[in-house]
Structure formats: structure tokens, C-alpha cells
Coordinates of C-alpha atoms in Angstrom, one line a residue:
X240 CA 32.7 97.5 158.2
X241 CA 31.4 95.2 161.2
X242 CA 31.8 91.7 162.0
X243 CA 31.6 89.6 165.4
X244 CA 32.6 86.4 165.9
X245 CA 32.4 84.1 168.9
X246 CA 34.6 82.9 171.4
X247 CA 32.5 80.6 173.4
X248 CA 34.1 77.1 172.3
X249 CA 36.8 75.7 171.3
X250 CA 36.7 72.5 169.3
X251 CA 37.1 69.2 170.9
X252 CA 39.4 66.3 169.4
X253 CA 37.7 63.9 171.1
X254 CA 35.3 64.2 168.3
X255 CA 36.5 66.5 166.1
X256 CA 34.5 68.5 163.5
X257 CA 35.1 66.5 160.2
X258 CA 32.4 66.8 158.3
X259 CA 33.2 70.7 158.8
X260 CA 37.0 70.0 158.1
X261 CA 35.7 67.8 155.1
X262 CA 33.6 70.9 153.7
X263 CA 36.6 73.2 153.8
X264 CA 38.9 70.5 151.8
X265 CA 36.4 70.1 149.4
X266 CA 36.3 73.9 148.9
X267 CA 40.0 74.2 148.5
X268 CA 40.3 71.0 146.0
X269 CA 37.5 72.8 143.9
X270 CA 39.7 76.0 144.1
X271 CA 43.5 74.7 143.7
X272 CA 42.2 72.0 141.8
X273 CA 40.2 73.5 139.3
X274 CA 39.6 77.6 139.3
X275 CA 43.4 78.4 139.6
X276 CA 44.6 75.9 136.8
X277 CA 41.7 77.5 135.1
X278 CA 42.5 81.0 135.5
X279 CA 46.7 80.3 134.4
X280 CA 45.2 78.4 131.5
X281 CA 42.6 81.7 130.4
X282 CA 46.3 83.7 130.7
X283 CA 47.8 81.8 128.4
X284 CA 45.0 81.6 125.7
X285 CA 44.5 85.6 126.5
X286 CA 48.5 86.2 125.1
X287 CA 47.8 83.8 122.1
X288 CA 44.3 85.6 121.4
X289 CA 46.5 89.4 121.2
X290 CA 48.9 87.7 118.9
X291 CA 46.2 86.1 116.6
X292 CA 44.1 88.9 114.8
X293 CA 41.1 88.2 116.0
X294 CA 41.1 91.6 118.6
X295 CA 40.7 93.1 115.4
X296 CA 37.4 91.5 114.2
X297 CA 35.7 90.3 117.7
X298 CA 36.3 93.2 120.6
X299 CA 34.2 95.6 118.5
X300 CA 31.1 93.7 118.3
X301 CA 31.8 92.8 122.3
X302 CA 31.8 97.0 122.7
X303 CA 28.5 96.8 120.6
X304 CA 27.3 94.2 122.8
X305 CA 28.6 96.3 126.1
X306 CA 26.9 99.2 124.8
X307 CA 23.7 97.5 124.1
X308 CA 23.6 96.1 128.1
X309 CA 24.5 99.7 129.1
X310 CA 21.5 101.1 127.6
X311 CA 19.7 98.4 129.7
X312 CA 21.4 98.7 132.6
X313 CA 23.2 102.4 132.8
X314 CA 25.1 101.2 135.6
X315 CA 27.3 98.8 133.7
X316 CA 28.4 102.2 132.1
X317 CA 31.9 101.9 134.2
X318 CA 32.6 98.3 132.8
X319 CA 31.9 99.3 129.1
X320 CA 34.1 102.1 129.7
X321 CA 37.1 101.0 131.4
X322 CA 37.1 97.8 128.4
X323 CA 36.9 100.7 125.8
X324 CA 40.3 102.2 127.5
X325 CA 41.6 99.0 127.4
X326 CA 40.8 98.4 123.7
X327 CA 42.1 102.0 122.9
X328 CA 45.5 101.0 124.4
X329 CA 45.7 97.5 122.6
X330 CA 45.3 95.6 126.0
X331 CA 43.6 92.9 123.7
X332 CA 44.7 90.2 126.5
X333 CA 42.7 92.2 129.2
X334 CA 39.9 92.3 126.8
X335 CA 40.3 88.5 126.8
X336 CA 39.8 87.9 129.9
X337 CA 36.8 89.5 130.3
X338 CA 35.1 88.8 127.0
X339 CA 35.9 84.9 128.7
X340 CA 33.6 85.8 131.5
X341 CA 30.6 87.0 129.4
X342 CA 29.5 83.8 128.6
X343 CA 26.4 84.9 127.2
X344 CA 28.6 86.9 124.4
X345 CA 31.1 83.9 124.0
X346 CA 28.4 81.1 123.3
X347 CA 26.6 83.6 120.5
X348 CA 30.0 84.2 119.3
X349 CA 31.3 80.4 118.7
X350 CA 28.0 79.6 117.6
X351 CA 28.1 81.8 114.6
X352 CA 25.5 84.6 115.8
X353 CA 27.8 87.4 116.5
X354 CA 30.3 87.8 113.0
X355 CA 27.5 85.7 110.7
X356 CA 28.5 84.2 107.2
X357 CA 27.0 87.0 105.2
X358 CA 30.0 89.5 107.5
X359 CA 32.8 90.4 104.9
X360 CA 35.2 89.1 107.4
X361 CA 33.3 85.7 108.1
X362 CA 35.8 83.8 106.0
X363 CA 39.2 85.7 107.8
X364 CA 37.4 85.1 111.5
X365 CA 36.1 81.1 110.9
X366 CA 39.8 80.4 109.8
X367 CA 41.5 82.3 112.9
X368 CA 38.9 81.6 115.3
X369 CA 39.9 77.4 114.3
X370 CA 43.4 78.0 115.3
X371 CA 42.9 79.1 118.7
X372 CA 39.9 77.4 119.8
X373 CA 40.8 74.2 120.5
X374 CA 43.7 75.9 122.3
X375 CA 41.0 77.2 124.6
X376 CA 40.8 75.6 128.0
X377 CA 36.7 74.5 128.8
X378 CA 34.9 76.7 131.0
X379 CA 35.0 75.6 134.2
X380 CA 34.0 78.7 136.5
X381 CA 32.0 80.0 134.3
X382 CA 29.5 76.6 133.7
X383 CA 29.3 76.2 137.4
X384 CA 28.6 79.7 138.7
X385 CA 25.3 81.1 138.9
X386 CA 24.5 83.2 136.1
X387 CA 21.5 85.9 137.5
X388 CA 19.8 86.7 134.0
X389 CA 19.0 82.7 133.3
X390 CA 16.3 82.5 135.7
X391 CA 15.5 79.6 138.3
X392 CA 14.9 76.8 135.7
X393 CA 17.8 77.4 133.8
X394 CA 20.9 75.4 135.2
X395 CA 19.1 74.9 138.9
X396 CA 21.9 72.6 140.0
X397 CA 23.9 76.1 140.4
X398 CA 22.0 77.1 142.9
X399 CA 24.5 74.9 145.0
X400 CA 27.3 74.0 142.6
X401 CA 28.2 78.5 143.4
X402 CA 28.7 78.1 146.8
X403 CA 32.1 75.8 146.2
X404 CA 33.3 78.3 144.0
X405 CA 35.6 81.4 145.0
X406 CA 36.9 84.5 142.7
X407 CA 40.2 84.8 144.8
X408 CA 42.4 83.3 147.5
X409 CA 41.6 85.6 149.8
X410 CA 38.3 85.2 149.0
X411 CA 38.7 81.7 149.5
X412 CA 40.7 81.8 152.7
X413 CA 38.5 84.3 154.3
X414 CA 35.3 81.9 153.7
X415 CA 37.3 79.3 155.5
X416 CA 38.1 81.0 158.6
X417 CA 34.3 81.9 159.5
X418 CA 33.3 78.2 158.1
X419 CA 35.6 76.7 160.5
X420 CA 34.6 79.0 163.3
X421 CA 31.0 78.7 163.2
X422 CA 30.6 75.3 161.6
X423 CA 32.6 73.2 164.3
X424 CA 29.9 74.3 167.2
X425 CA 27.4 73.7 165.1
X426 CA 28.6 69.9 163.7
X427 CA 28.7 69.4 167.5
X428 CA 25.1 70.0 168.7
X429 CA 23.8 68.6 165.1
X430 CA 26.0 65.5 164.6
X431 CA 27.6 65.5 161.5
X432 CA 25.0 64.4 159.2
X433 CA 22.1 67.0 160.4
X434 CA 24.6 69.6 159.5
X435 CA 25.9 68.8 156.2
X436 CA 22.5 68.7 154.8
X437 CA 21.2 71.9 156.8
X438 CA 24.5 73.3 155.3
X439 CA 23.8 72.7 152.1
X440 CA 20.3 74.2 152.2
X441 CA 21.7 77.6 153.8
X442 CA 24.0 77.4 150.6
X443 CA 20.9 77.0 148.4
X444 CA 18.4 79.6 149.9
X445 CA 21.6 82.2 150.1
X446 CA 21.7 81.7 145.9
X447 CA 18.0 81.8 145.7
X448 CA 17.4 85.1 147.5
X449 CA 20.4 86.7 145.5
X450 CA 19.2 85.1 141.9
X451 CA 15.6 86.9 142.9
X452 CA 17.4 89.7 144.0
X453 CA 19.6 90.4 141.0
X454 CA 17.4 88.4 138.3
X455 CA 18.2 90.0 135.0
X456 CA 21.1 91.8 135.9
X457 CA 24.4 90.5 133.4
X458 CA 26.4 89.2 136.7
X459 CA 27.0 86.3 138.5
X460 CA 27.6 84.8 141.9
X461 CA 30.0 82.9 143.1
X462 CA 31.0 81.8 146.9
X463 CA 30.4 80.0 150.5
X464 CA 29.6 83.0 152.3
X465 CA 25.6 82.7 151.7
X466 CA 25.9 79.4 153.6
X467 CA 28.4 80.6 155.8
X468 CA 25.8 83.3 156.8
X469 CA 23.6 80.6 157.2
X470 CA 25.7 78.9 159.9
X471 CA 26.0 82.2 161.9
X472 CA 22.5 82.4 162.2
X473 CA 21.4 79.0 162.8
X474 CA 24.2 79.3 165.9
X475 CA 22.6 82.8 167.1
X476 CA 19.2 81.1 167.2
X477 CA 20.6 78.1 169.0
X478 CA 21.9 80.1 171.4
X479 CA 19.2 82.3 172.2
X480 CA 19.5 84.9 174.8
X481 CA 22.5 83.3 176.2
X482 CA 25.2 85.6 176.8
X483 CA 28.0 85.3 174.8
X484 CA 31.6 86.0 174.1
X485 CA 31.8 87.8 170.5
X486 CA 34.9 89.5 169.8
X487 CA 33.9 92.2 167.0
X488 CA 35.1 95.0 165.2
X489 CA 33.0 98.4 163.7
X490 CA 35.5 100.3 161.5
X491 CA 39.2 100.3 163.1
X492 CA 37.6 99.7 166.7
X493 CA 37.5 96.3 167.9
X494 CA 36.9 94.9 171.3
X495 CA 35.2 92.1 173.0
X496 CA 31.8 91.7 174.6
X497 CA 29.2 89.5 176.2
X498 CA 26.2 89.8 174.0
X499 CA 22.7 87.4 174.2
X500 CA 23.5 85.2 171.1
X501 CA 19.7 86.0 169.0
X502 CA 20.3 90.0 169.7
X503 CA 22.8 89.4 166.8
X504 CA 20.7 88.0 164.0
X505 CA 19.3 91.3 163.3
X506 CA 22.5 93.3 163.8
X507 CA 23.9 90.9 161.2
X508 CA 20.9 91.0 159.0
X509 CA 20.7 94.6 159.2
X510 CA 24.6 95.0 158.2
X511 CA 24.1 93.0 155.3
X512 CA 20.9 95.3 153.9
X513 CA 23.0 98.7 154.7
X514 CA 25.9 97.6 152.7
X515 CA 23.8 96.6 149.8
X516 CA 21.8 99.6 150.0
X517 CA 25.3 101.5 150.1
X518 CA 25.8 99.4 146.5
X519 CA 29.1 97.7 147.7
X520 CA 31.0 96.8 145.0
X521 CA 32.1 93.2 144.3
X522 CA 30.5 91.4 147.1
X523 CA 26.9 89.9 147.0
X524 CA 25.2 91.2 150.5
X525 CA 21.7 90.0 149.9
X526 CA 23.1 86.4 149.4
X527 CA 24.5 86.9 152.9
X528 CA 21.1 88.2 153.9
X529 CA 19.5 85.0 152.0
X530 CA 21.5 82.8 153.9
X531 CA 20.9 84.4 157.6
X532 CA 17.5 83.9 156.7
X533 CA 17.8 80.8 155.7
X534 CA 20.0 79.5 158.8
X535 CA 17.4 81.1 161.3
X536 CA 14.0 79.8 159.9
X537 CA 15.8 75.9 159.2
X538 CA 16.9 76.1 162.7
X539 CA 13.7 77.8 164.2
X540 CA 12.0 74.4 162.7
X541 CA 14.2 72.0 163.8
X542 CA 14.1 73.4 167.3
X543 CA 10.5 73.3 167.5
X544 CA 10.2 69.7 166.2
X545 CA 13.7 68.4 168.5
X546 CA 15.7 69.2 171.7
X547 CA 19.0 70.6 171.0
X548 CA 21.7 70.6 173.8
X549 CA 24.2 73.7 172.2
X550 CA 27.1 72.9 173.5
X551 CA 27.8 74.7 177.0
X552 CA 30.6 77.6 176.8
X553 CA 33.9 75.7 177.9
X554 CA 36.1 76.5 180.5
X555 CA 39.8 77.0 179.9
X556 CA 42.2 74.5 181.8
X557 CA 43.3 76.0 185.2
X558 CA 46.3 77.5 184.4
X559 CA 48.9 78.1 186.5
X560 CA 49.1 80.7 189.1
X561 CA 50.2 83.8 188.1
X562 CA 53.4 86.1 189.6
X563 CA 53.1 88.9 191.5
X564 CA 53.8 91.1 188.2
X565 CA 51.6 89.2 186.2
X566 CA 49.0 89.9 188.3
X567 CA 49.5 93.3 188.5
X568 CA 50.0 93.8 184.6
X569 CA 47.0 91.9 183.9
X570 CA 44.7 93.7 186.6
X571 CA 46.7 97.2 185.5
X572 CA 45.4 96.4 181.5
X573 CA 41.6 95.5 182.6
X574 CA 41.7 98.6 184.8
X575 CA 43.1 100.7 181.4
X576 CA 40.9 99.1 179.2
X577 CA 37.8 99.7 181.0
X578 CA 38.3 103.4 181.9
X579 CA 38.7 103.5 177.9
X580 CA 35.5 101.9 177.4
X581 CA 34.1 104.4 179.8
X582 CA 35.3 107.1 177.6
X583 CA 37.3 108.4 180.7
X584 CA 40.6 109.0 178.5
X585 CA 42.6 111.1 181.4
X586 CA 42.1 108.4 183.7
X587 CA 42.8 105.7 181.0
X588 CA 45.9 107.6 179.9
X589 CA 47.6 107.1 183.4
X590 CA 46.2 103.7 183.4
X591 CA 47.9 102.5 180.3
X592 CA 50.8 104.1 181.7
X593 CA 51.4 102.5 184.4
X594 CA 50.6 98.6 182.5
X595 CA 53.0 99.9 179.9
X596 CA 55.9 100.2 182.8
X597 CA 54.8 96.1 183.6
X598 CA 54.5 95.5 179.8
X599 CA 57.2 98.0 177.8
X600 CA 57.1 95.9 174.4
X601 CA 53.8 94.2 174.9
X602 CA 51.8 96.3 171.4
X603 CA 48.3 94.9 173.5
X604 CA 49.8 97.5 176.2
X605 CA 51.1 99.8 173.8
X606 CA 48.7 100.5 170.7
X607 CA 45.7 101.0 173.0
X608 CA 47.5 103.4 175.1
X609 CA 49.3 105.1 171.7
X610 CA 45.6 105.8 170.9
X611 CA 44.4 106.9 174.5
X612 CA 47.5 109.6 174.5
X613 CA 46.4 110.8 171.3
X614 CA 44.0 113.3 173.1
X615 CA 47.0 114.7 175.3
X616 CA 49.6 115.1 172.4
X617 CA 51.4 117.4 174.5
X618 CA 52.0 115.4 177.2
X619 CA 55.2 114.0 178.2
X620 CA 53.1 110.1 178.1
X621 CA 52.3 110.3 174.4
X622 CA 56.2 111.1 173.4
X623 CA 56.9 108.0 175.5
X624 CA 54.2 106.2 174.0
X625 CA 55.2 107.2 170.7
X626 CA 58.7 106.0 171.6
X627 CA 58.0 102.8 173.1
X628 CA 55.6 101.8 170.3
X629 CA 57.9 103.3 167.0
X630 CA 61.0 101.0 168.5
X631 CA 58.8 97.5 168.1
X632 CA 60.4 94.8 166.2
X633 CA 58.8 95.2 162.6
X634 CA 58.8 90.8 162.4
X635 CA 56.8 91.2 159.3
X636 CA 54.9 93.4 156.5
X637 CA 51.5 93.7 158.6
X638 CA 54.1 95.4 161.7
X639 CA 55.9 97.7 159.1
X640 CA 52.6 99.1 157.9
X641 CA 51.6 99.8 161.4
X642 CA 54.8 101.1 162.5
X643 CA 54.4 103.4 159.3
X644 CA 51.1 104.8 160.8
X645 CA 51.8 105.0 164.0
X646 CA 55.1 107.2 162.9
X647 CA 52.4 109.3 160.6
X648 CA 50.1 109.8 162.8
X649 CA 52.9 110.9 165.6
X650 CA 54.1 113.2 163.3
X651 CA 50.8 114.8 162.3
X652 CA 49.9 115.2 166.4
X653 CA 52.8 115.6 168.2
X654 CA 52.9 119.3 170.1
X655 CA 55.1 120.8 169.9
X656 CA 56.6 118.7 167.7
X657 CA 57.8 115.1 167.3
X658 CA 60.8 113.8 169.3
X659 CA 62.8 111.3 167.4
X660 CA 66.0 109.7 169.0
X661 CA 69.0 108.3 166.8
X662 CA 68.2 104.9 168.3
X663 CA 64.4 105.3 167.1
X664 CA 65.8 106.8 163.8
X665 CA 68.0 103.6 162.7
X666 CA 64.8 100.9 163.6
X667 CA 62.7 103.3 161.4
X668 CA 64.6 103.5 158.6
X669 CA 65.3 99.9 157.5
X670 CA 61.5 99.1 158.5
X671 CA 60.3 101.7 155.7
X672 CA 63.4 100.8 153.0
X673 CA 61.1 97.3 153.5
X674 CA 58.0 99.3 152.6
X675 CA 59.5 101.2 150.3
X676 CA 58.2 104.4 152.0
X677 CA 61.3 106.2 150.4
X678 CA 60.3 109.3 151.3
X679 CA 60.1 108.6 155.0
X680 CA 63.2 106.4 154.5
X681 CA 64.9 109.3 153.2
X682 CA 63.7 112.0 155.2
X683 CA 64.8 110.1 158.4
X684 CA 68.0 109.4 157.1
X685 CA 68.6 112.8 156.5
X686 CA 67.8 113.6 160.2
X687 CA 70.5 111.2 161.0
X688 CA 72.8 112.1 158.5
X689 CA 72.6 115.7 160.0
X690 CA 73.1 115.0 163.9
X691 CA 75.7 116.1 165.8
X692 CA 77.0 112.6 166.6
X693 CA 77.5 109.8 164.4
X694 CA 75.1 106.6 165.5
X695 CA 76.9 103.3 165.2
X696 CA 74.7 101.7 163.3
X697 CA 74.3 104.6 160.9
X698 CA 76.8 103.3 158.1
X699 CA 74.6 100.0 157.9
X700 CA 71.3 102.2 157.8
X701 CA 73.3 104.4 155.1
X702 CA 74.0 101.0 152.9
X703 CA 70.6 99.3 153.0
X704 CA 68.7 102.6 152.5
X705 CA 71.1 102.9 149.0
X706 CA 71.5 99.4 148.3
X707 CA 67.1 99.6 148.1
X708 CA 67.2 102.9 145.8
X709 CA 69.1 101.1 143.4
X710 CA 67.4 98.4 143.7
X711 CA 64.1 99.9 142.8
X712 CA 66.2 102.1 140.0
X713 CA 66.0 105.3 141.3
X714 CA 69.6 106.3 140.9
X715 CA 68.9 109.5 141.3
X716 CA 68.0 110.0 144.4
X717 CA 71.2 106.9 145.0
X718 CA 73.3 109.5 143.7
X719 CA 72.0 112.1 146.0
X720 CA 73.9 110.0 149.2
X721 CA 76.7 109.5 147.7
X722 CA 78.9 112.3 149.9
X723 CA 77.6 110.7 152.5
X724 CA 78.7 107.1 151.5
X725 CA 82.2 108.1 151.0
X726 CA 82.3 109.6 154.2
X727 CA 80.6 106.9 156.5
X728 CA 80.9 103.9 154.5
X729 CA 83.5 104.2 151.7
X730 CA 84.4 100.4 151.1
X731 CA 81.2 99.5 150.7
X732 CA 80.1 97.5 147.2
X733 CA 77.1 100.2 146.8
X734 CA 79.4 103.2 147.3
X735 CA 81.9 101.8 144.7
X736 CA 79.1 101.0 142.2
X737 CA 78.0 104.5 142.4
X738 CA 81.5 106.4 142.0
X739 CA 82.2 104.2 138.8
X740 CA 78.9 105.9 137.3
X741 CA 79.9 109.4 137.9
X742 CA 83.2 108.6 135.8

């Protein structure tokens, strides 16, 4: 996985980006306003279509059909077969709901062409198949997408109509971030007009490329990501080689750098070819690829034919001067993070050290350092680090799931073995009841429940880590505490509710 972004400008609201902030809305109207009632509205027709009887006579002849486009295509084999598990465990809604996005099969089979009139079970079919029908919400996705067995003559008006269309929330949220981020730049050099249209064509080459790309294959393509592309390259190119900021990420390592804008184009193209010669699953690279092609050879020609002023990388505001510790935690992390960068990890170690004393609950200071440590896991920094970074507030689910690793991979590396404190003990264990990591819940618990001294806080730990067992119905491992609940917290409702079910 790779990505860079830049972080040369910032948008101005002196003349703000509107045409780019008008693109977005329009995306989400077309989403909220349209897909997502669809998709609710499919639902709904899926649990009428298991309760009519027409499973029965239609989802075999969609196998046959499956079967038949396997033999074509062997690697739809996985989609014929995970549709026959379905069918074999009477998930006729499931079937539903993708039967509704073979359009090909549902126009042949409305029309008559699939169960004809000389089939036994014509006459049974015709009079079910008019009860739910008009039930059936009208294809919206579906007639708007681009459908990449139908050619370039059939429906051409897709070609653009796809790129306002998303197959998920995140899918759709995602898009808008990297719209918003390269299209505001751009909508400022271009002017507003210049843009939309140049937009629009990224939007249309991205489909074209991916239509020749995947002509005859039974999929479509949906999404703004082929323009979006687009955008990143027609901002590389107007660039040029002018260094600049990109934060990115390669895997789990991110950083930031100062990179000449065009040496991206073909780290970007490049990306987008690997991962479709990988066959990634679900995401259409080579209309990303279309639409970096696209972006660079519009703006290539508009730059040879008109002078472009990109706008210059803005300054921050002079902000006010720092404290004496400020400075020294600031010029103590730079120090840290470039020894890491240099690879020089004993040196770094100490480094991120000595920021963490300026910067104790600061997870900047803190993860990198964590990670640093991770080559000395005998050493008395990485049980600090470990400590420091395991007793962060866990504010949400994104910092539970991270304090869950970190504790993994503590445990996995620490020599000679991990060092847990009581106090570290009660943060961890109401952070994984949240995750419901109930095996780490219970394990730590255990290590509390068996310490010498009794922790405060350790009857409320007790409670919550119960009062989520039963929640989730596993009374038997409820059951398990209660000795411990009558000893520690013997009023409680929890502890009550589980003595009336021994009686």
C-alpha cells in the first residue's frame, strides 16, 4: 500500500474552492440521495423475494447462467461458488441482491428469455413474478454505472455518469478527502471553470482506459477516483521539479518528505500497474492509471498553449515564539526522528528518550520511540516505553486498537519478560472490555485478581469486565468471577444477578 499527498497549500477563503466544494456536494447528493435509498429499498424487495417462491424457480437458471460465464471467464469461479453456498443454505435474500446486480440476467429474465412460455413453470413464475415486481424499486446504480461487456457505443453517457457513483461510504468519503486535497490547488491556478471541464475529462479518459481494459469481462465500474487520479497528476505536472512537501505512507511506515512534484507521476502510475498486476480485488487500478494519464497529457497541453502561475507554497503565520521547553522538545523530536531515518536506532533510541522526558503523553513522542526500542527489548527504555505508551487515554476505538497492539507486540518482545504494573493493569482492562478482546480482558484481570495487594480501582475493573461478559452472553466465563465478585464487590447489581442463577 502507498500513497503521498501534499502539503504545500492550504486553501484560501478569500476565494475559496467552490466549484471543488460544489463537485463533492454533488457526489454526496448522488450517494445519500439516491444509491443509499436505493440499496434499503433492494433490502426490502430481497426479504419479500425469499418469502415469495420465486428462489425456487429463478436462482437455478441464475447458477446456469453463473456457470455458463465461468466457463468463459474461470475466474468468476469464486462468485459462482460462494452464490451456490448461499443457495444451498436458503440465503435466497443474498441471492437477491446479487442476481439485482447482474443486470444482464435481470433484463433477459423480465423480458421472458430466461423461464420462456413453453417452461412447465411459465404459468406459476408470470403470476409470482407480477406480485413482486412492481414492488421492485427501478435501477438506479445499476443504469448509471458502466457496464464493461457493452462496449463504447452502448450507453456512452456512462462514461461520465460512473464517476458520481460510489459502492460504499467509505468509498465515498475516502474519494472526497483526496478530491478536496488536490482539487482546491488546482481550482486556484485554473479558475474555476478551466477546472470543472478538465475534471470532467480526467473522469472520462479514467472510464475509457478501464472499459478497454476490462471490455468483455461481466463487471462494472463505479467511482471518482479515475478523475481524482487525474487531478494528482495534472498538479505533479504543474509543479514540475519543484520540491515539495508530500506526506506519504508505504505499508505501516509513513513519514514526510520534500520530493520534485513530476518525479511522482511515475511513482503513482507505476503503483497503480503493480497492484493491478497483483489482481487486487475490488478496486479498479487501471482506471486510476487512465486517469493519471489523462491528468498529465490534458495539462502537458494546456501548459504548452498558456502560462500557468501554480500557486507558490504558503507560508504559515508567524507564530508565537516558543518556551524554552518547547524548544527543546521540538529540536529533541527532529534530532530523534532523523537519527531514525538514518537507520541509526541506538542513537535514536536515546534520542526519543530524552523528547519523551519533555513530551511523556505526547503518542508523536511515544509510538516512534515504542518502535525505535523495539530493537533493544531488553533494555530498561523499551519497558518505559512500553509503560508510558500502554497508559494513554484510549479516547476512542482507533486508540483501543492501537493500545491492543502495542500491548501484543510488548508482550511478544519483551526480555525477559513483560512488566505490567496494577496501575497499567486497570487502564488495560476496561480499554479491551471496549474491544471486546475478552481474552486479554480476562487474562489481565486475572493478573490483578492474583496480586498481593488489592488496587483501588480493581472492584470497578471487576464490574465492567462482568457487566461486558454478560452482556455479550457468555455467562460462562461471567460465572467463572463470581468468587471474586463476592469478595471485592458483593453489592454490586452484576454480582446479585449472577448468585440468583446459581440458585
Amino acid at each position: 500500500m502507498f500513497f503521498a499527498i501534499p502539503l504545500a497549500n492550504k486553501p484560501t477563503w478569500h476565494a475559496p474552492p467552490w466549484m471543488t466544494v460544489l463537485i463533492i456536494v454533488i457526489n454526496m447528493l448522488v450517494y445519500w440521495g439516491w444509491q443509499a435509498p436505493e440499496e434499503r429499498a433492494v433490502e426490502r424487495s430481497a426479504e419479500r423475494y425469499a418469502r415469495s417462491g420465486l428462489a425456487a424457480l429463478e436462482v437455478p437458471h441464475y447458477i446456469r447462467h453463473l456457470e455458463q460465464r465461468v466457463r468463459q471467464a474461470p475466474e468468476e469461479k469464486p462468485h459462482l461458488e460462494g452464490i451456490q453456498a448461499l443457495w444451498k443454505a436458503r440465503e435466497d435474500a443474498l441471492v437477491y441482491q446479487d442476481m439485482w446486480q447482474e443486470q444482464h440476467f435481470r433484463e433477459a429474465l423480465l423480458a421472458g428469455q430466461v423461464i420462456r412460455t413453453d417452461d412447465p413453470q411459465h404459468a406459476e413464475w408470470q403470476t409470482l413474478r407480477a406480485q413482486l415486481t412492481p414492488q421492485e424499486p427501478k435501477p438506479f446504480t445499476m443504469r448509471w454505472a458502466q457496464y464493461f461487456d457493452r462496449g463504447f457505443t452502448d450507453r456512452p453517457e456512462t462514461l461520465l455518469t460512473a464517476t458520481f457513483l460510489h459502492g460504499s461510504v467509505s468509498h465515498l468519503l475516502g474519494n472526497m478527502v483526496f478530491l478536496f486535497l488536490f482539487g482546491f490547488t488546482l481550482e486556484m491556478a485554473l479558475g474555476s471553470g478551466l477546472y470543472l471541464l478538465l475534471y470532467l475529462l480526467c473522469g472520462v479518459g479514467a472510464s475509457a482506459v478501464s472499459l478497454w481494459s476490462h471490455a468483455g469481462t461481466a463487471t462494472y465500474g463505479l467511482g471518482a477516483s479515475g478523475a481524482i487520479a487525474g487531478l494528482m497528476a495534472m498538479y505533479v505536472v504543474m509543479y514540475k521539479l519543484r520540491r515539495i512537501q508530500f506526506f506519504y505512507m508505504l505499508f505501516f511506515y509513513f513519514n514526510y518528505a520534500r520530493w520534485p512534484a513530476l518525479m511522482m507521476l511515475p511513482v503513482y502510475m507505476a503503483h497503480e500497474l503493480l497492484q493491478q498486476w497483483l489482481g487486487g480485488q475490488g478496486v479498479d487500478y487501471m482506471a486510476h492509471f487512465g486517469g493519471l494519464l489523462s491528468g498529465a497529457l490534458l495539462m502537458a497541453a494546456l501548459m504548452a498553449v498558456k502560462t500557468l502561475d501554480a500557486p507558490a507554497n504558503l507560508v504559515p503565520a508567524a507564530a508565537a515564539p516558543l518556551s524554552d521547553d518547547e524548544a527543546q522538545a521540538q529540536a529533541s523530536i527532529q534530532r530523534a526522528q532523523r537519527l531514525t531515518d538514518e537507520l541509526d536506532y541506538t542513537a535514536a533510541h536515546q534520542a526519543w528518550h530524552r523528547a519523551a522526558r519533555l513530551r511523556p503523553r505526547d503518542p508523536k513522542v511515544l509510538e516512534p520511540w515504542f518502535e525505535v526500542a523495539q530493537h533493544f527489548p531488553d533494555s530498561e527504555g523499551f519497558h518505559t516505553a512500553a509503560k508510558l505508551l500502554l497508559t494513554l487515554p484510549d479516547t476512542d476505538h482507533a486508540a483501543r486498537k492501537r493500545l491492543h497492539a502495542h500491548f501484543h507486540t510488548y508482550l511478544k518482545l519483551a526480555k525477559p519478560g513483560p512488566r505490567l504494573s496494577a496501575n497499567t493493569l486497570v487502564h488495560l482492562v476496561p480499554a479491551f472490555v471496549k474491544l471486546h478482546a475478552w481474552d486479554d480482558a480476562q487474562r489481565l484481570a486475572g493478573l490483578l485478581h492474583r496480586s498481593t495487594s488489592v488496587h483501588p480501582k480493581w472492584p470497578d475493573t471487576l464490574t465492567l469486565l462482568v457487566n461486558g461478559l454478560t452482556q455479550n452472553n457468555q455467562w460462562e466465563a461471567a460465572m467463572g468471577w463470581l468468587p471474586a465478585l463476592q469478595t471485592h464487590a458483593p453489592m454490586a447489581p452484576v454480582t446479585q444477578l449472577l448468585t440468583r442463577q446459581l440458585k
